[in-house]
Short mmCIF file of C-alpha atoms in Angstrom, two decimals:
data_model
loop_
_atom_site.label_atom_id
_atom_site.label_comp_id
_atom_site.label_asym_id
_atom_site.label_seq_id
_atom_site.Cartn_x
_atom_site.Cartn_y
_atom_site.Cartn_z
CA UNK A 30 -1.09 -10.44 24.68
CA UNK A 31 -2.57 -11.96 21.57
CA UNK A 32 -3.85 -8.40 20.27
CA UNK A 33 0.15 -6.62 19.79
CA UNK A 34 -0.25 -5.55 16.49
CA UNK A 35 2.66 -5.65 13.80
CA UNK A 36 3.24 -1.75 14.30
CA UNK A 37 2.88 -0.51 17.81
CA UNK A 38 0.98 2.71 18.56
CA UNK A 39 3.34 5.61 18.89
CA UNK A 40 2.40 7.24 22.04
CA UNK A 41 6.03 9.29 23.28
CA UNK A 42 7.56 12.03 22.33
CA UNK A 43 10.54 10.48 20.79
CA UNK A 44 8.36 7.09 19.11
CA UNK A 45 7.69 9.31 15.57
CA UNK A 46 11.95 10.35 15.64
CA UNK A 47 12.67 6.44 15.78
CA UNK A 48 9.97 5.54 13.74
CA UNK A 49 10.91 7.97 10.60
CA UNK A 50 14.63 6.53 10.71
CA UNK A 51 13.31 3.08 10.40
CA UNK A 52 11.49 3.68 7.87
CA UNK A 53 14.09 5.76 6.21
CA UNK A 54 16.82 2.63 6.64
CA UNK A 55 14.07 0.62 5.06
CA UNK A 56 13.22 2.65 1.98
CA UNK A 57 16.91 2.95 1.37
CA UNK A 58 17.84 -0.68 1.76
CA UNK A 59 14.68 -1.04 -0.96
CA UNK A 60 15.57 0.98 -3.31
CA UNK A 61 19.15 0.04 -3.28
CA UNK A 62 19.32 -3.56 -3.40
CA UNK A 63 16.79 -3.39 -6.15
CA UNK A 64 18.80 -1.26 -8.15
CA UNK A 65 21.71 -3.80 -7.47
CA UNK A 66 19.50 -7.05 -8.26
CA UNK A 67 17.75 -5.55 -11.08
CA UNK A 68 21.07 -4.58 -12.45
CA UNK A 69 22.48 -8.30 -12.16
CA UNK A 70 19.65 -9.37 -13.85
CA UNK A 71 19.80 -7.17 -17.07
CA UNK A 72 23.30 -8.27 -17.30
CA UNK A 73 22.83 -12.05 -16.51
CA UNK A 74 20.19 -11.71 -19.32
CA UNK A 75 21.81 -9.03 -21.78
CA UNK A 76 25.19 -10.26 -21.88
CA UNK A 77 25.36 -14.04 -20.94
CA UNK A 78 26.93 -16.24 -23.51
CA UNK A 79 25.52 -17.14 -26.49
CA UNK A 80 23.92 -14.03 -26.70
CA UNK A 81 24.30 -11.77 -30.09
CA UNK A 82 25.61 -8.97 -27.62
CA UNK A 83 28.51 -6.37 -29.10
CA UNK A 84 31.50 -6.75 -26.45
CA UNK A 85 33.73 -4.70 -28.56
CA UNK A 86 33.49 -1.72 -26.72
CA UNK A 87 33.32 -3.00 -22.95
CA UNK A 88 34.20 0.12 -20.71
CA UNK A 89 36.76 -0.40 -17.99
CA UNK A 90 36.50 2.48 -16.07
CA UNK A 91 34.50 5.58 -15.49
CA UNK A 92 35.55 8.36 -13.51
CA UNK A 93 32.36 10.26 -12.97
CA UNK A 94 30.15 6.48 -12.42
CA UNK A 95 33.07 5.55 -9.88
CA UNK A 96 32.69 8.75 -7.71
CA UNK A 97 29.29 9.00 -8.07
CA UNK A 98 28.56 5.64 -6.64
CA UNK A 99 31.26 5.97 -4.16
CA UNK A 100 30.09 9.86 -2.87
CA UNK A 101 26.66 9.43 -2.79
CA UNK A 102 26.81 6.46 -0.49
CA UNK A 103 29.07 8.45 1.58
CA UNK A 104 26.76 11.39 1.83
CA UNK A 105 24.22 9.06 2.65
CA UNK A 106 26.02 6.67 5.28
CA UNK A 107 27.08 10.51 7.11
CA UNK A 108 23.50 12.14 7.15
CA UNK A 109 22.35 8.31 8.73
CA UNK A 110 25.16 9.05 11.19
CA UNK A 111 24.60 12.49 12.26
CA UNK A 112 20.41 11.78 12.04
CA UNK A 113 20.67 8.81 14.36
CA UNK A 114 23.42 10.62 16.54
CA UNK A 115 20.90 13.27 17.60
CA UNK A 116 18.21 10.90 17.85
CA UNK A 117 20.00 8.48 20.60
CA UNK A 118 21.46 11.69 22.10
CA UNK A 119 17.55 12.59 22.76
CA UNK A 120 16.64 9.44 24.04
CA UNK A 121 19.39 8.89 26.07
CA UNK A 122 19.71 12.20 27.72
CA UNK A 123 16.64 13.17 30.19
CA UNK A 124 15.54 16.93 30.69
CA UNK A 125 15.78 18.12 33.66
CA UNK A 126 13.06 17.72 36.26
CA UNK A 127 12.16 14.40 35.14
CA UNK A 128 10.19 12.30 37.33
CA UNK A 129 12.76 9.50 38.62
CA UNK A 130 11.77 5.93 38.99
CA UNK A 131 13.48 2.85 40.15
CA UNK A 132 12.81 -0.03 38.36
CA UNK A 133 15.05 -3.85 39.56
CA UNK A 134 14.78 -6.62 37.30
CA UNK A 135 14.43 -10.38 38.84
CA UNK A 136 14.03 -14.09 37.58
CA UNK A 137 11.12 -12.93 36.80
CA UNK A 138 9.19 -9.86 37.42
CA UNK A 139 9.85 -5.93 37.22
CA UNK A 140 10.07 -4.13 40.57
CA UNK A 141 9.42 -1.00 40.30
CA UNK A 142 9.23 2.08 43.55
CA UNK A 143 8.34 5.71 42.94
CA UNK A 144 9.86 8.32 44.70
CA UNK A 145 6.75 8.70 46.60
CA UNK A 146 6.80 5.39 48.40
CA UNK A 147 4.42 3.48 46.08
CA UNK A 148 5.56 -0.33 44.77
CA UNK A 149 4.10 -2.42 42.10
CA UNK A 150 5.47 -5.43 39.93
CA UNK A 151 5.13 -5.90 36.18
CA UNK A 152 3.06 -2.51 35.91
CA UNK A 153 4.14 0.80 35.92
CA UNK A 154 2.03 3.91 36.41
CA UNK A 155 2.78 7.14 34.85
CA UNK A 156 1.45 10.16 33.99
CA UNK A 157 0.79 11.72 30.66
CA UNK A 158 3.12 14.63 29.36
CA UNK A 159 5.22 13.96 31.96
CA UNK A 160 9.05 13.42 31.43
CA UNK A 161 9.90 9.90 33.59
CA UNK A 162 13.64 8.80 34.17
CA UNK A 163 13.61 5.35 34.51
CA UNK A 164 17.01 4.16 37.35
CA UNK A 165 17.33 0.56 36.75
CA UNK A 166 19.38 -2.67 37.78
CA UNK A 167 19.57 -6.21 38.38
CA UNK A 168 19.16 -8.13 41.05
CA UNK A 169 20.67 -11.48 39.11
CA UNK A 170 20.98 -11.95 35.24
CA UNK A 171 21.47 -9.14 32.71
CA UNK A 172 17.36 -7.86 31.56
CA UNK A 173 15.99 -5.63 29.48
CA UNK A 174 13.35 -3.10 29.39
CA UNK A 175 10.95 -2.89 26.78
CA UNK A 176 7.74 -0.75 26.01
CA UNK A 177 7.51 -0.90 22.15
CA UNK A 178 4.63 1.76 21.95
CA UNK A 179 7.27 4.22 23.49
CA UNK A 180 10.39 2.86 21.13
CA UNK A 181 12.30 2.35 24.02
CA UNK A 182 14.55 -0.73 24.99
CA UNK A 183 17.40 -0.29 27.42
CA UNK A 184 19.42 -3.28 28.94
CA UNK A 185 19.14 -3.44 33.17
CA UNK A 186 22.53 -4.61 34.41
CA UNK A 187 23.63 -6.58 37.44
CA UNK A 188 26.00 -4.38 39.79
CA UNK A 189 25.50 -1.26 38.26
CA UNK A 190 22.55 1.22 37.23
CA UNK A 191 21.71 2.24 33.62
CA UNK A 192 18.97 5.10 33.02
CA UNK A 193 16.14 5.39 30.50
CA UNK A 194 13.65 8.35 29.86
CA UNK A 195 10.26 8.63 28.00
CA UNK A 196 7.35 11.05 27.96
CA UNK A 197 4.48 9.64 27.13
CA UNK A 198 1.93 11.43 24.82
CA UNK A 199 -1.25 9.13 24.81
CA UNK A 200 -3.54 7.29 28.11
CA UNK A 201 -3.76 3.98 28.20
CA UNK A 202 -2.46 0.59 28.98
CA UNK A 203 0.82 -0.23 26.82
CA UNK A 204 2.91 -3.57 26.67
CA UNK A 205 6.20 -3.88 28.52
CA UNK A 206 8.69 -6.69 27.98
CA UNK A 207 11.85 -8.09 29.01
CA UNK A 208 14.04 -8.01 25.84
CA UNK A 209 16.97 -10.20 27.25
CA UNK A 210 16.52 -13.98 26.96
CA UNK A 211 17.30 -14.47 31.14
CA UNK A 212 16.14 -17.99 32.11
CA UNK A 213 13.36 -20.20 31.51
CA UNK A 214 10.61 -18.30 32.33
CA UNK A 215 11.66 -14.83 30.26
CA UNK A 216 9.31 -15.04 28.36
CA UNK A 217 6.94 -14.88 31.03
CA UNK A 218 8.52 -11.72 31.98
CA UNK A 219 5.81 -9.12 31.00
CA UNK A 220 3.57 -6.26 32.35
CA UNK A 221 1.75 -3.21 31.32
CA UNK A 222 2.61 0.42 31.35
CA UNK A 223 -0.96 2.44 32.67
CA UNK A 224 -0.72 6.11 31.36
CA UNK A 225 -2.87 8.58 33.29
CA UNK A 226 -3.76 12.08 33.35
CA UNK A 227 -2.05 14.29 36.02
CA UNK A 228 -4.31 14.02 37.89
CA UNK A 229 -6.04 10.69 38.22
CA UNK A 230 -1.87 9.55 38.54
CA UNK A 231 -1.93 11.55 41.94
CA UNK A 232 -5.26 9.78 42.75
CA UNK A 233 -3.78 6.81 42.20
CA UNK A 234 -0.34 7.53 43.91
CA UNK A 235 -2.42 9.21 46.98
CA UNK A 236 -4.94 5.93 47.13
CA UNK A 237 -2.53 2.86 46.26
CA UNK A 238 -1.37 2.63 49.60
CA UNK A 239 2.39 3.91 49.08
CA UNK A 240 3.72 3.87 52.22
CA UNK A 241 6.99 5.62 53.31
CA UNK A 242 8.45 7.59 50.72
CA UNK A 243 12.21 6.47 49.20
CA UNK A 244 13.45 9.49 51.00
CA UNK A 245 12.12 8.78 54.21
CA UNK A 246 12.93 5.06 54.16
CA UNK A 247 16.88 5.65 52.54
CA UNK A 248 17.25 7.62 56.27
CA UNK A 249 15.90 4.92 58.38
CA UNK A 250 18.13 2.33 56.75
CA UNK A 251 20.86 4.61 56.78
CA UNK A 252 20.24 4.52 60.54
CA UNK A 253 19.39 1.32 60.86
CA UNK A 254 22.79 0.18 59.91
CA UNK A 255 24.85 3.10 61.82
CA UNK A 256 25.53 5.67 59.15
CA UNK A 257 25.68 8.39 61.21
CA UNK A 258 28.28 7.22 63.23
CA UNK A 259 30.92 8.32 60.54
CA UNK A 260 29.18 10.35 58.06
CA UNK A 261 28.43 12.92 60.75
CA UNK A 262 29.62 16.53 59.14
CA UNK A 263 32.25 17.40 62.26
CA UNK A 264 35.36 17.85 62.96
CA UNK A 265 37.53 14.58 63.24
CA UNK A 266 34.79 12.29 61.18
CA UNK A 267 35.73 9.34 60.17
CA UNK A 268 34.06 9.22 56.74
CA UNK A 269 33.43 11.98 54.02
CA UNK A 270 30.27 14.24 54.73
CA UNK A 271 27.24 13.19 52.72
CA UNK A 272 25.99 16.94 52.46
CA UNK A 273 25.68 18.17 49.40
CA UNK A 274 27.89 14.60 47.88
CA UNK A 275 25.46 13.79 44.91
CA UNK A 276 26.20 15.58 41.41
CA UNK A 277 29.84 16.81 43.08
CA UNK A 278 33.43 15.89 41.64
CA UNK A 279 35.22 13.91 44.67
CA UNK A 280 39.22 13.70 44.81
CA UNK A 281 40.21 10.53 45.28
CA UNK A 282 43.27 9.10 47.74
CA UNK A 283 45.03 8.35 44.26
CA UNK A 284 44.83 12.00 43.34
CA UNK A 285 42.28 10.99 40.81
CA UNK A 286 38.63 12.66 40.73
CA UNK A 287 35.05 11.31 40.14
CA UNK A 288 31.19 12.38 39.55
CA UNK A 289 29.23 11.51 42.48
CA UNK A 290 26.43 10.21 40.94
CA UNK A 291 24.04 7.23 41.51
CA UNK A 292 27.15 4.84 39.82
CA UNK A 293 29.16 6.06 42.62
CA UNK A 294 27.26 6.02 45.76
CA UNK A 295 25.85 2.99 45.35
CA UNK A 296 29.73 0.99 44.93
CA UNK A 297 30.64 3.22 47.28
CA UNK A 298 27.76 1.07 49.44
CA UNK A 299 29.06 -2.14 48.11
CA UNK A 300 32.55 -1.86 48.05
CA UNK A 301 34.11 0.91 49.87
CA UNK A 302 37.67 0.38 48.91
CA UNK A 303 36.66 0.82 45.03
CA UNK A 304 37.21 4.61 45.21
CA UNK A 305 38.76 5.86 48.49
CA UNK A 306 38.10 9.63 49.24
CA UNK A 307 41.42 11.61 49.84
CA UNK A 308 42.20 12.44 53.81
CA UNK A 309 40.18 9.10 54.69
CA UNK A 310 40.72 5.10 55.41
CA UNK A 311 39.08 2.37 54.28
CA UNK A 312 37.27 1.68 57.40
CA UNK A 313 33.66 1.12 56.31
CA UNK A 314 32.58 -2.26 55.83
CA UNK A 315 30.96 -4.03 52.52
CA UNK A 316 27.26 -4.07 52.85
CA UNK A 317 26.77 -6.34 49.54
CA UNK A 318 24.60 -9.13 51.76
CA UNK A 319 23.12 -7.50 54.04
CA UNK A 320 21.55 -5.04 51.64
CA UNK A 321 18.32 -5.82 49.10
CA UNK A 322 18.34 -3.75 46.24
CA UNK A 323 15.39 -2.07 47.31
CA UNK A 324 17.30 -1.05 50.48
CA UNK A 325 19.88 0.26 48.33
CA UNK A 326 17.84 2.37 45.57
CA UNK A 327 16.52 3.80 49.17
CA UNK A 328 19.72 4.56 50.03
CA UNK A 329 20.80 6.13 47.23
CA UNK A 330 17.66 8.72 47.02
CA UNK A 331 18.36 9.44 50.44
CA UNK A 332 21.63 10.64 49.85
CA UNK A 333 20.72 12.07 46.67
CA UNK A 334 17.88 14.29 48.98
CA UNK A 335 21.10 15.67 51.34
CA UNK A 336 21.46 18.33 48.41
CA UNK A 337 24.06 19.59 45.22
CA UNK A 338 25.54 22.31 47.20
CA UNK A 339 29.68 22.17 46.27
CA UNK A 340 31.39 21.60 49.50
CA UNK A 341 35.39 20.88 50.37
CA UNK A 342 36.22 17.09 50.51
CA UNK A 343 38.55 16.51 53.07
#
């Protein structure tokens, strides 16, 4: 930890887009406030009393000076705007295809799962030129992810997911951080992100010992707890049909309608009566304690793998 240098390494695609409006904010805050400092001290000098100074002719008001310095700050201030618009839009929207990856924050330690099956804590592998979609949350305090090298930060939330995408450009090892001051030992709250070729990452995801993938272990809890009992797609079911759900719009008892995306699922997991699907009762119970959030991300990608197809709700 004692080698992080002043200026990380850029080594993602969208590092060099953050870095050039930084530096841009910085060269215009420069130049600027020295124009404004040097200009209070010519006149603190030039003019200040006692001086031999002609005041005679003091100007009051300058039509082209006024909308000069009030235009060209505006210009400015709107190119910033639209420039760092299109740069958030980029790293906040991933391509699709990307390589998901569930990441849960905890007092104090990243858990992270690949789709595959494979678990680690505080490191993260990933492979080179390689879009990766980062599905995060909480298991306690509000966290944040941070890999400097990448220019990426994104706050992990408690009760909800938030997503964050890279693609990273360069192997190697590269520092990760929690951003969020969350307890005593946050600051203790580090790993390393490993990025390998293509194919020394499926070495590594084939020999690491994986296990079940997410897929595979979503349907065994989803049995586990009894599921199937009442998301069973047949006549006179007692809960909505879970084919095809994920990336749908859902009407709503309240004549309302909603994406079914990870958001949804998962408080639709938690809390059942949040967002009641039309022609069905709130007869499914809360499974806030008796699920871990590893149980849940599984969950989730299980559902998820049941398809996009449109289908009629109700």
């Amino acid at each position: 930890m004692w080698n992080f240098p002043l200026i990380p390494d850029r080594a993602s695609t969208i590092a060099g887009e953050v870095d050039a409006i930084y530096y841009f904010l910085t060269f215009i805050s420069l130049f600027f406030g020295g124009i404004i400092v040097i200009g209070l001290l010519y006149s603190a000098i030039r003019y200040r009393k006692a001086s031999k100074s002609s005041r005679a002719n003091a100007v009051h008001d300058h039509l082209g000076l006024e909308l000069a310095w009030s235009l060209i700050p505006l210009a400015i201030s709107i190119g910033i705007f639209v420039w760092s618009s299109r740069v958030f839009i980029n790293m906040h929207v991933a391509p699709k295809g990307a390589m998901e990856i569930y990441v849960v924050g905890k007092q104090w330690m990243w858990k992270i799962q690949h789709p595959q099956g494979n678990r680690e804590i505080n490191t993260l592998h990933v492979p080179v030129g390689k879009p990766v979609k980062l599905i995060m949350t909480s298991q306690d305090v509000i966290h944040s992810f941070y890999i400097p090298a990448f220019r990426i930060k994104q706050d992990v939330l408690p009760g909800r997911y938030t997503t964050q995408w890279f693609e990273a450009t360069t192997p190697g090892e590269y520092h990760l951080f929690c951003a969020e001051y969350c307890g005593t030992s946050h600051s203790g709250m580090i790993g390393k992100v490993v990025v390998m070729e293509p194919a020394e990452y499926e070495q590594w995801l084939a020999g690491s010992g994986g296990g079940l993938a997410m897929t595979t272990s979503g349907q065994q809890v989803f049995q586990q707890f009894g599921c199937q009992t009442c998301h069973k797609q047949e006549a006179g079911q007692r809960g909505p049909s879970l084919e095809g759900l994920f990336g749908t719009q859902v009407k709503l008892a309240n004549g309302q309608t909603v994406l079914a995306d990870q958001d949804y699922i998962r408080e639709s997991i938690l809390n059942p009566s949040a967002k009641v699907v039309a022609g069905f009762q709130v007869l499914m119970p809360m499974y806030r304690t008796q699920l871990t959030q590893e149980q849940l991300n599984q969950l989730v990608e299980y559902v998820k793998s049941l398809g996009t197809t449109k289908r009629k709700e109700g």
